[in-house]
CSV table of C-alpha atoms in Angstrom, one decimal:
chain,number,residue,atom,x,y,z
A,1,ALA,CA,0.0,0.0,0.0
A,2,HIS,CA,1.2,3.5,-0.8
A,3,PHE,CA,0.2,4.9,2.6
A,4,HIS,CA,3.3,6.9,2.9
A,5,PHE,CA,2.1,9.3,0.1
A,6,VAL,CA,-0.5,10.8,2.4
A,7,GLY,CA,1.0,10.6,5.8
A,8,PRO,CA,4.0,12.9,6.5
A,9,ASP,CA,3.4,15.2,3.5
A,10,ASN,CA,-0.2,16.2,4.3
A,11,GLY,CA,-2.1,14.9,7.4
A,12,LEU,CA,0.7,15.3,9.9
A,13,LEU,CA,1.2,18.9,8.8
A,14,ALA,CA,-2.0,19.5,10.9
A,15,LEU,CA,0.2,19.0,13.9
A,16,ALA,CA,2.8,21.6,12.9
A,17,ALA,CA,1.1,24.6,14.3
A,18,PRO,CA,0.0,23.0,17.6
A,19,ILE,CA,3.4,21.5,18.2
A,20,ILE,CA,5.0,24.9,17.7
A,21,TYR,CA,2.5,26.5,20.0
A,22,VAL,CA,2.9,23.9,22.7
A,23,THR,CA,6.7,24.0,22.6
A,24,THR,CA,6.9,27.8,22.7
A,25,GLN,CA,4.2,28.5,25.3
A,26,GLY,CA,5.6,26.6,28.3
A,27,ASN,CA,3.2,25.7,31.1
A,28,SER,CA,0.1,27.3,29.4
A,29,ALA,CA,-3.4,26.3,28.5
A,30,SER,CA,-2.1,24.3,25.5
A,31,LEU,CA,-0.3,21.9,27.8
A,32,ARG,CA,-3.5,21.0,29.8
A,33,SER,CA,-4.9,17.6,29.1
A,34,ILE,CA,-8.2,17.1,27.3
A,35,GLU,CA,-9.8,16.2,30.7
A,36,ALA,CA,-8.9,19.6,32.2
A,37,PRO,CA,-8.4,22.2,29.5
A,38,ASP,CA,-7.8,25.7,30.6
A,39,ALA,CA,-9.3,28.8,29.2
A,40,PRO,CA,-8.0,29.1,25.6
A,41,THR,CA,-5.9,32.1,24.6
A,42,ALA,CA,-6.6,34.0,21.3
A,43,TRP,CA,-3.7,32.3,19.6
A,44,MET,CA,-4.8,28.9,20.9
A,45,GLU,CA,-8.3,29.4,19.5
A,46,PHE,CA,-6.8,30.4,16.2
A,47,VAL,CA,-4.8,27.2,16.0
A,48,MET,CA,-7.7,25.1,17.1
A,49,TYR,CA,-10.5,26.6,14.9
A,50,SER,CA,-9.0,28.5,12.0
A,51,PRO,CA,-9.9,26.9,8.7
A,52,MET,CA,-6.3,27.5,7.6
A,53,MET,CA,-5.1,25.3,10.4
A,54,ARG,CA,-7.5,22.5,9.3
A,55,LEU,CA,-6.4,22.6,5.7
A,56,PRO,CA,-3.8,19.8,6.1
A,57,GLU,CA,-6.4,17.5,7.5
A,58,PHE,CA,-8.7,18.3,4.6
A,59,LEU,CA,-5.9,17.6,2.1
A,60,PHE,CA,-5.1,14.4,3.9
A,61,GLY,CA,-8.6,13.1,3.6
A,62,THR,CA,-8.9,14.2,0.0
A,63,ILE,CA,-5.7,12.5,-1.1
A,64,LEU,CA,-6.5,9.5,0.9
A,65,GLY,CA,-9.9,9.2,-0.8
A,66,ARG,CA,-8.4,9.7,-4.3
A,67,LEU,CA,-5.8,7.0,-3.7
A,68,PHE,CA,-8.4,4.6,-2.5
A,69,ILE,CA,-10.7,5.3,-5.5
A,70,ARG,CA,-7.8,4.8,-7.9
A,71,GLY,CA,-7.0,1.5,-6.3
A,72,ASP,CA,-3.6,2.6,-5.1
A,73,LEU,CA,-4.4,2.2,-1.4
A,74,ARG,CA,-5.9,-0.9,0.1
A,75,LEU,CA,-5.7,-2.2,3.7
A,76,GLY,CA,-7.1,-5.4,5.0
A,77,ALA,CA,-9.3,-6.0,8.0
A,78,SER,CA,-6.3,-6.7,10.2
A,79,TRP,CA,-5.1,-3.2,9.7
A,80,GLY,CA,-8.4,-1.8,10.8
A,81,ILE,CA,-8.4,-4.0,13.9
A,82,GLY,CA,-4.9,-2.8,14.8
A,83,ALA,CA,-5.9,0.8,14.2
A,84,ALA,CA,-9.0,0.5,16.4
A,85,LEU,CA,-6.9,-1.1,19.2
A,86,ALA,CA,-4.3,1.6,18.9
A,87,ILE,CA,-7.0,4.3,19.2
A,88,LEU,CA,-8.5,2.6,22.3
A,89,ALA,CA,-5.0,2.2,23.9
A,90,ALA,CA,-4.2,5.8,23.2
A,91,LEU,CA,-7.4,7.0,24.9
A,92,ALA,CA,-5.9,5.7,28.2
A,93,PHE,CA,-3.1,8.2,27.8
A,94,LEU,CA,-5.3,11.3,27.1
A,95,PRO,CA,-4.6,12.9,30.5
A,96,MET,CA,-0.9,13.0,29.5
A,97,VAL,CA,-1.5,14.5,26.0
A,98,PRO,CA,-1.8,18.2,25.5
A,99,HIS,CA,-5.3,19.2,24.7
A,100,LEU,CA,-4.2,21.1,21.6
A,101,LEU,CA,-2.6,18.1,20.0
A,102,VAL,CA,-5.6,15.9,20.6
A,103,HIS,CA,-7.8,18.6,19.1
A,104,ASN,CA,-5.6,19.1,16.0
A,105,GLY,CA,-5.0,15.7,14.6
A,106,VAL,CA,-2.7,13.6,16.6
A,107,PHE,CA,-5.0,10.6,15.9
A,108,VAL,CA,-5.2,11.3,12.2
A,109,PRO,CA,-2.9,8.4,11.1
A,110,PHE,CA,-4.8,5.9,13.2
A,111,PHE,CA,-8.2,7.0,11.9
A,112,ALA,CA,-6.8,7.1,8.4
A,113,VAL,CA,-5.8,3.4,8.6
A,114,LEU,CA,-9.2,2.5,10.2
A,115,ILE,CA,-11.2,4.3,7.6
A,116,VAL,CA,-9.3,2.9,4.6
A,117,SER,CA,-9.6,-0.6,6.1
A,118,LEU,CA,-13.4,-0.2,6.6
A,119,ALA,CA,-13.8,1.3,3.2
A,120,GLY,CA,-12.5,-1.9,1.7
A,121,GLY,CA,-15.5,-3.8,3.0
A,122,ASP,CA,-13.6,-6.6,4.5
A,123,GLY,CA,-14.3,-8.1,7.9
A,124,SER,CA,-17.4,-8.3,10.2
A,125,LEU,CA,-17.1,-4.7,11.4
A,126,ALA,CA,-17.1,-3.3,7.9
A,127,ARG,CA,-20.2,-5.4,7.1
A,128,PHE,CA,-21.9,-4.3,10.2
A,129,LEU,CA,-21.3,-0.6,9.5
A,130,SER,CA,-22.7,-1.2,6.0
A,131,LEU,CA,-26.2,-1.8,7.3
A,132,PRO,CA,-28.7,0.5,5.7
A,133,PHE,CA,-29.7,2.4,8.9
A,134,LEU,CA,-26.0,3.0,9.8
A,135,LEU,CA,-25.3,4.2,6.3
A,136,LEU,CA,-28.2,6.7,6.7
A,137,LEU,CA,-26.8,7.9,10.1
A,138,GLY,CA,-23.5,8.3,8.4
A,139,GLU,CA,-25.0,10.4,5.6
A,140,ALA,CA,-26.8,12.6,8.1
A,141,SER,CA,-23.6,13.1,10.2
A,142,TYR,CA,-22.8,16.4,8.4
A,143,ALA,CA,-26.2,17.8,9.2
A,144,LEU,CA,-25.7,16.6,12.8
A,145,TYR,CA,-22.3,18.4,12.9
A,146,LEU,CA,-23.9,21.7,11.7
A,147,LEU,CA,-27.0,21.5,13.9
A,148,HIS,CA,-26.1,19.9,17.2
A,149,PHE,CA,-24.9,23.1,18.9
A,150,HIS,CA,-27.5,25.6,17.5
A,151,ALA,CA,-30.5,23.2,17.9
A,152,ARG,CA,-29.7,22.3,21.5
A,153,PRO,CA,-31.3,25.3,23.2
A,154,TRP,CA,-34.5,24.8,21.2
A,155,ILE,CA,-34.7,21.1,22.0
A,156,LEU,CA,-34.1,21.7,25.7
A,157,ARG,CA,-36.7,24.5,25.6
A,158,ALA,CA,-39.3,22.2,24.0
A,159,LEU,CA,-38.5,19.5,26.6
A,160,SER,CA,-38.9,22.0,29.5
A,161,ILE,CA,-42.4,22.8,28.1
A,162,VAL,CA,-43.5,19.2,27.6
A,163,ALA,CA,-41.8,17.9,30.8
A,164,PRO,CA,-41.0,20.7,33.2
A,165,ASP,CA,-39.3,18.3,35.7
A,166,ALA,CA,-36.9,16.9,33.0
A,167,SER,CA,-34.2,19.3,33.9
A,168,HIS,CA,-33.7,17.4,37.2
A,169,ASN,CA,-33.0,14.2,35.3
A,170,PRO,CA,-29.8,14.6,33.3
A,171,THR,CA,-30.0,11.1,31.8
A,172,LEU,CA,-33.5,11.7,30.5
A,173,THR,CA,-32.4,15.1,29.1
A,174,LEU,CA,-29.5,13.5,27.3
A,175,VAL,CA,-31.5,10.7,25.8
A,176,VAL,CA,-34.2,13.1,24.6
A,177,TYR,CA,-31.6,15.5,23.2
A,178,VAL,CA,-29.6,12.8,21.3
A,179,THR,CA,-32.8,11.2,19.9
A,180,ALA,CA,-34.2,14.6,18.8
A,181,ILE,CA,-31.0,15.9,17.2
A,182,VAL,CA,-30.4,12.6,15.3
A,183,ALA,CA,-34.0,12.6,14.0
A,184,ILE,CA,-33.7,16.2,13.0
A,185,SER,CA,-30.4,15.6,11.2
A,186,VAL,CA,-31.9,12.6,9.3
A,187,LEU,CA,-34.8,14.7,8.2
A,188,VAL,CA,-32.6,17.6,7.1
A,189,PHE,CA,-30.4,15.2,5.1
A,190,GLN,CA,-33.3,13.6,3.4
A,191,TYR,CA,-35.5,16.6,2.6
A,192,ILE,CA,-32.9,19.4,2.3
A,193,GLU,CA,-29.4,18.2,1.7
A,194,VAL,CA,-30.3,15.4,-0.9
A,195,PRO,CA,-32.6,17.7,-3.0
A,196,ALA,CA,-30.1,20.5,-2.8
A,197,ARG,CA,-27.3,18.2,-3.9
A,198,ARG,CA,-29.4,16.9,-6.8
A,199,MET,CA,-30.2,20.5,-7.8
A,200,ILE,CA,-26.6,21.6,-7.7
A,201,LYS,CA,-25.4,18.5,-9.6
A,202,GLY,CA,-28.1,19.1,-12.2
A,203,ALA,CA,-27.1,22.7,-12.7
A,204,LEU,CA,-23.4,21.8,-12.9
A,205,SER,CA,-23.9,18.9,-15.3
A,206,GLY,CA,-26.2,21.1,-17.5
A,207,LYS,CA,-23.5,23.8,-17.7
A,208,LEU,CA,-20.8,21.1,-18.5
A,209,HIS,CA,-23.0,19.6,-21.2
A,210,HIS,CA,-23.7,23.1,-22.7
A,211,ARG,CA,-19.9,23.8,-22.8
A,212,GLN,CA,-19.2,20.5,-24.5
A,213,SER,CA,-21.8,21.0,-27.1
């Protein structure tokens, strides 16, 4: 497998800025673990959330997908199992890893191996994740990413109206919130994202056909 084409040159560049920040800031917020992050500084927020700082991760995923589609990159089920075990083992060391590195891609190589392995469709885990309802949840994940923060106050407000005592039951609140936001995300995917995607593809293909003719 040509996995080295996408590792050091692209995905790991995502760690360049946080490593520089961590090594130059001394005992600062950037060195706190993910379990006890301190209040972020302006520069730390820039490194964590600026689209420019996430560009290497984007390029990493893009090149990874291109190599997979071309058939240049294939990893068997054993690679996926190894990556999953490595991720689980690494989670035990989170208290010792600077929050900024965890946030900005220190796990990228492990997840890359896991994703490529699962994309090959080999193994029981890949077959399980290919079940229709799980594929639907995966398709709706982008809507979930966009909506989960902004929809939360509205969902909790609706819950407080329907069940005023629910605020005293964190478990019930969490279950209702997760169920509601997943359902909303699926509806947004099916009735907004999919039609919009078809419309955009139709417009672009029409323009391309017009240019070719």
